[in-house]
PDB file of C-alpha atoms in Angstrom:
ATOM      1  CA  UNK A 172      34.315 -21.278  36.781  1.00 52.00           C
ATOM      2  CA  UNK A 173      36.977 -20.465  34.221  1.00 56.00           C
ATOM      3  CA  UNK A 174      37.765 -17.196  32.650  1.00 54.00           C
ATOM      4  CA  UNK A 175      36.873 -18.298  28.948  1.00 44.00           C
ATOM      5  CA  UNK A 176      33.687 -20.092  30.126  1.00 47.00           C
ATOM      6  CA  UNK A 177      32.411 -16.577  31.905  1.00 42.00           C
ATOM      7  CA  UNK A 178      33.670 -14.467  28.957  1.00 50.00           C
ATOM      8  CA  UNK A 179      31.606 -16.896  26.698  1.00 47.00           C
ATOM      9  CA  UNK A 180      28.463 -16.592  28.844  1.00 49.00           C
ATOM     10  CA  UNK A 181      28.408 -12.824  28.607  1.00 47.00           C
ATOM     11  CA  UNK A 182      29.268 -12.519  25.062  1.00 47.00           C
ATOM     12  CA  UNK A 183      26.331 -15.190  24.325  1.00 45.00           C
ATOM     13  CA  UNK A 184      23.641 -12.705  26.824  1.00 50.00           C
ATOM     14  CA  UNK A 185      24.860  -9.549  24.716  1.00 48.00           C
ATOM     15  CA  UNK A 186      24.303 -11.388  21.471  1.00 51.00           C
ATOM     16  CA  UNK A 187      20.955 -12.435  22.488  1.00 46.00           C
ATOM     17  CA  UNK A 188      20.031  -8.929  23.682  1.00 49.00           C
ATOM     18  CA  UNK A 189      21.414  -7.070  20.526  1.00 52.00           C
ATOM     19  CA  UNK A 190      19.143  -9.616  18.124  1.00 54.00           C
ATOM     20  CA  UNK A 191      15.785  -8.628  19.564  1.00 51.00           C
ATOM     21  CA  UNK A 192      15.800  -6.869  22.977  1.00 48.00           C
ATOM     22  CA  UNK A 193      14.365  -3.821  21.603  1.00 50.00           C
ATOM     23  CA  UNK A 194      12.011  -4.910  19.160  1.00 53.00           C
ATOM     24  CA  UNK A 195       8.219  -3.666  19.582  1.00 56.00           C
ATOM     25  CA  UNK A 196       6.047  -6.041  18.500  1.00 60.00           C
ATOM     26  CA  UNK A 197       4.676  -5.872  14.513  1.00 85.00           C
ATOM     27  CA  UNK A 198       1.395  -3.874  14.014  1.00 90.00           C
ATOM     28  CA  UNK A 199      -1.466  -5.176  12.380  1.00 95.00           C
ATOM     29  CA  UNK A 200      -2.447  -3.102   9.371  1.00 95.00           C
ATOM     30  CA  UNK A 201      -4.946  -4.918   8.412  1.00 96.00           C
ATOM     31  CA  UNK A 202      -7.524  -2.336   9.836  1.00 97.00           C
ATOM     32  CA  UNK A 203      -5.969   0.229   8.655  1.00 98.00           C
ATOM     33  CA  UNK A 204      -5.680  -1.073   5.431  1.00 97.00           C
ATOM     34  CA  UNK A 205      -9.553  -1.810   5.289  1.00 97.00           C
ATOM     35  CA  UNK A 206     -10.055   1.932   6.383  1.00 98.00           C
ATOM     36  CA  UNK A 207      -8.291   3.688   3.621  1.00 97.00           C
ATOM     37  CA  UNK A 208      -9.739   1.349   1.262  1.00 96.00           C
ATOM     38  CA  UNK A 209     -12.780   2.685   2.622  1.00 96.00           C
ATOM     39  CA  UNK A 210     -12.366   5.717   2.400  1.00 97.00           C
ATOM     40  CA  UNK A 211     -10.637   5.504  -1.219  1.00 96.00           C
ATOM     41  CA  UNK A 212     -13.909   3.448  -2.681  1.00 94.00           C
ATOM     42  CA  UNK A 213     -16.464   6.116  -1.167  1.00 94.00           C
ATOM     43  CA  UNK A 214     -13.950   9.141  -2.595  1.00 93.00           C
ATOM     44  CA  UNK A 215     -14.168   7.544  -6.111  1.00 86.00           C
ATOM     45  CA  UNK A 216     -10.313   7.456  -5.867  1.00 88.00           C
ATOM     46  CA  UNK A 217      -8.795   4.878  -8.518  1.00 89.00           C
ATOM     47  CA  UNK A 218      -6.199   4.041  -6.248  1.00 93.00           C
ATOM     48  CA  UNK A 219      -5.109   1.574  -3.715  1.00 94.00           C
ATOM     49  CA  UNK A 220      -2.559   0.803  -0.650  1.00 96.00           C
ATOM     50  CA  UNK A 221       0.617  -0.885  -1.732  1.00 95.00           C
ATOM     51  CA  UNK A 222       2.625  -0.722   1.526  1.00 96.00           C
ATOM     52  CA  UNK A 223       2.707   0.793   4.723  1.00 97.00           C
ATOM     53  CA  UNK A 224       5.685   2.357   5.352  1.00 97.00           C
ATOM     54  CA  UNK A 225       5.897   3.483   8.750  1.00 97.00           C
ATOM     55  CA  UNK A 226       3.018   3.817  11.668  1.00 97.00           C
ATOM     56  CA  UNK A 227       3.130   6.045  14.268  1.00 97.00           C
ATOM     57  CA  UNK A 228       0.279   5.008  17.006  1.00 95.00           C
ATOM     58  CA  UNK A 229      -1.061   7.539  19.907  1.00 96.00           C
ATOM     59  CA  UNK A 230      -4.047   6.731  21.548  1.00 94.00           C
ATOM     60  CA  UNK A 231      -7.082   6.923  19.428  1.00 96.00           C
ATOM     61  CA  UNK A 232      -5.152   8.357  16.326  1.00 97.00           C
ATOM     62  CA  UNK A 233      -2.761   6.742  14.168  1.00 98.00           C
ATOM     63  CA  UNK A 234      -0.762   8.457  11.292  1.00 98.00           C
ATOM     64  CA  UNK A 235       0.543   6.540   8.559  1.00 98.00           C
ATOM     65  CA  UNK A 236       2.827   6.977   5.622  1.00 98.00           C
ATOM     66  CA  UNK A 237       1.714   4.444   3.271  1.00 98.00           C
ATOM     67  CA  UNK A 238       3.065   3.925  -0.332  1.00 96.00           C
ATOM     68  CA  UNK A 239       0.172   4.083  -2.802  1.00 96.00           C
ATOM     69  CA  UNK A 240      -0.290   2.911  -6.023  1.00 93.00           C
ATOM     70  CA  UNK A 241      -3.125   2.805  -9.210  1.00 91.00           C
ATOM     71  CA  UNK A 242      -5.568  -0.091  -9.092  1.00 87.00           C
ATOM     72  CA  UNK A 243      -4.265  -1.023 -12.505  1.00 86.00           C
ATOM     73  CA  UNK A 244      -0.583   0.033 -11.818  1.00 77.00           C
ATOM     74  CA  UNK A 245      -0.495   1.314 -15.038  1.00 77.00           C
ATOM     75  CA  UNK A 246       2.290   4.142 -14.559  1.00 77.00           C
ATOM     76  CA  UNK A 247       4.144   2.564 -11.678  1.00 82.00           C
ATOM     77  CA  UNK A 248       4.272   5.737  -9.998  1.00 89.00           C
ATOM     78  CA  UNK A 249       3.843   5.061  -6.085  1.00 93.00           C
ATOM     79  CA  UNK A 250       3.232   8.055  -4.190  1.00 95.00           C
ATOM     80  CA  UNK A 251       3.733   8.186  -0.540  1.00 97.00           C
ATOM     81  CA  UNK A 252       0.924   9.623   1.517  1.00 97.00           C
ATOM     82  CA  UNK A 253       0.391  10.654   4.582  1.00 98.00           C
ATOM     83  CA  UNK A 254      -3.000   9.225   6.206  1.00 98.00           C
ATOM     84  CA  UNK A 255      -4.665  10.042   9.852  1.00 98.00           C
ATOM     85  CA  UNK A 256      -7.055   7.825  11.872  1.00 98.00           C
ATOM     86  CA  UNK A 257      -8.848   8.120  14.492  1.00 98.00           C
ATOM     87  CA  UNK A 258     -11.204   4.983  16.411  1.00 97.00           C
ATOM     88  CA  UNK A 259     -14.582   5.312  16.222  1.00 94.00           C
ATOM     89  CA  UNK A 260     -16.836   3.035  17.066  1.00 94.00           C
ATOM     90  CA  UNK A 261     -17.323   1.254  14.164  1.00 91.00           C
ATOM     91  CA  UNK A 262     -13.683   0.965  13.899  1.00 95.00           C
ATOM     92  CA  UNK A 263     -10.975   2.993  12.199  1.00 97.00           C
ATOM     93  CA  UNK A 264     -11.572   5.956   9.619  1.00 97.00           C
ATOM     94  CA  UNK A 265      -9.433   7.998   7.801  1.00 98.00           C
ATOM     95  CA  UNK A 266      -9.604  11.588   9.196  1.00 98.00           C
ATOM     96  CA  UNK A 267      -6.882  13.125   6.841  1.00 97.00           C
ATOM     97  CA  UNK A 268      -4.907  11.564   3.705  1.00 97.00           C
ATOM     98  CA  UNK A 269      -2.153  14.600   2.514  1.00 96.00           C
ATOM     99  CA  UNK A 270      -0.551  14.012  -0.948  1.00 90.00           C
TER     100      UNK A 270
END
C-alpha cells in the first residue's frame, strides 16, 4: 500500500470521527414540554415554552433551562427559567420552575 493512500485513509477515519463520534443522541422534549404547559395552565400563568435551551437528565429528575415567552408575545421579553421534573407515574411534572 502506498504512503499517500494510508495517509488518506487515516485522515478520512479522523474526519469521520470529529463530525459525530461524540454526539449523544437528541432528547425528546416533547414531554417535557406537555409538563410545563401543565403546570403553567393549572398556575393560571399567561405564559408559554418557547425553547429549551439545555437539558440536563439524571435518573428520575430532569432540570431544564427553557426560554419562555407570553402567550401573546406582546413584549418580546423571553425569560430563561429554570424548571425541575421528576417521573411519576402519570408521566413527568414540574417539581420546581425558578425565575
Amino acid at each position: 500500500m502506498k504512503p499517500v493512500a494510508v495517509i488518506f485513509g487515516l485522515l478520512l477515519a479522523a474526519i469521520l470521527v470529529g463530525c459525530g463520534g461524540d454526539k449523544k443522541p437528541a432528547v425528546d422534549i416533547a414531554p417535557f414540554q406537555a409538563a410545563l404547559e401543565e403546570f403553567l395552565r393549572v398556575g393560571s400563568m399567561d405564559m408559554k415554552p418557547d425553547s429549551f435551551e439545555s437539558i440536563t437528565i439524571e435518573g428520575d429528575t430532569v432540570t431544564a433551562k427553557v426560554r419562555m415567552a407570553s402567550k401573546d408575545n406582546l413584549y418580546g421579553m423571553k425569560p430563561l427559567w429554570t424548571v425541575t421534573f421528576a417521573k411519576s407515574a402519570d408521566g413527568w411534572k414540574v417539581t420546581t420552575a425558578e425565575r
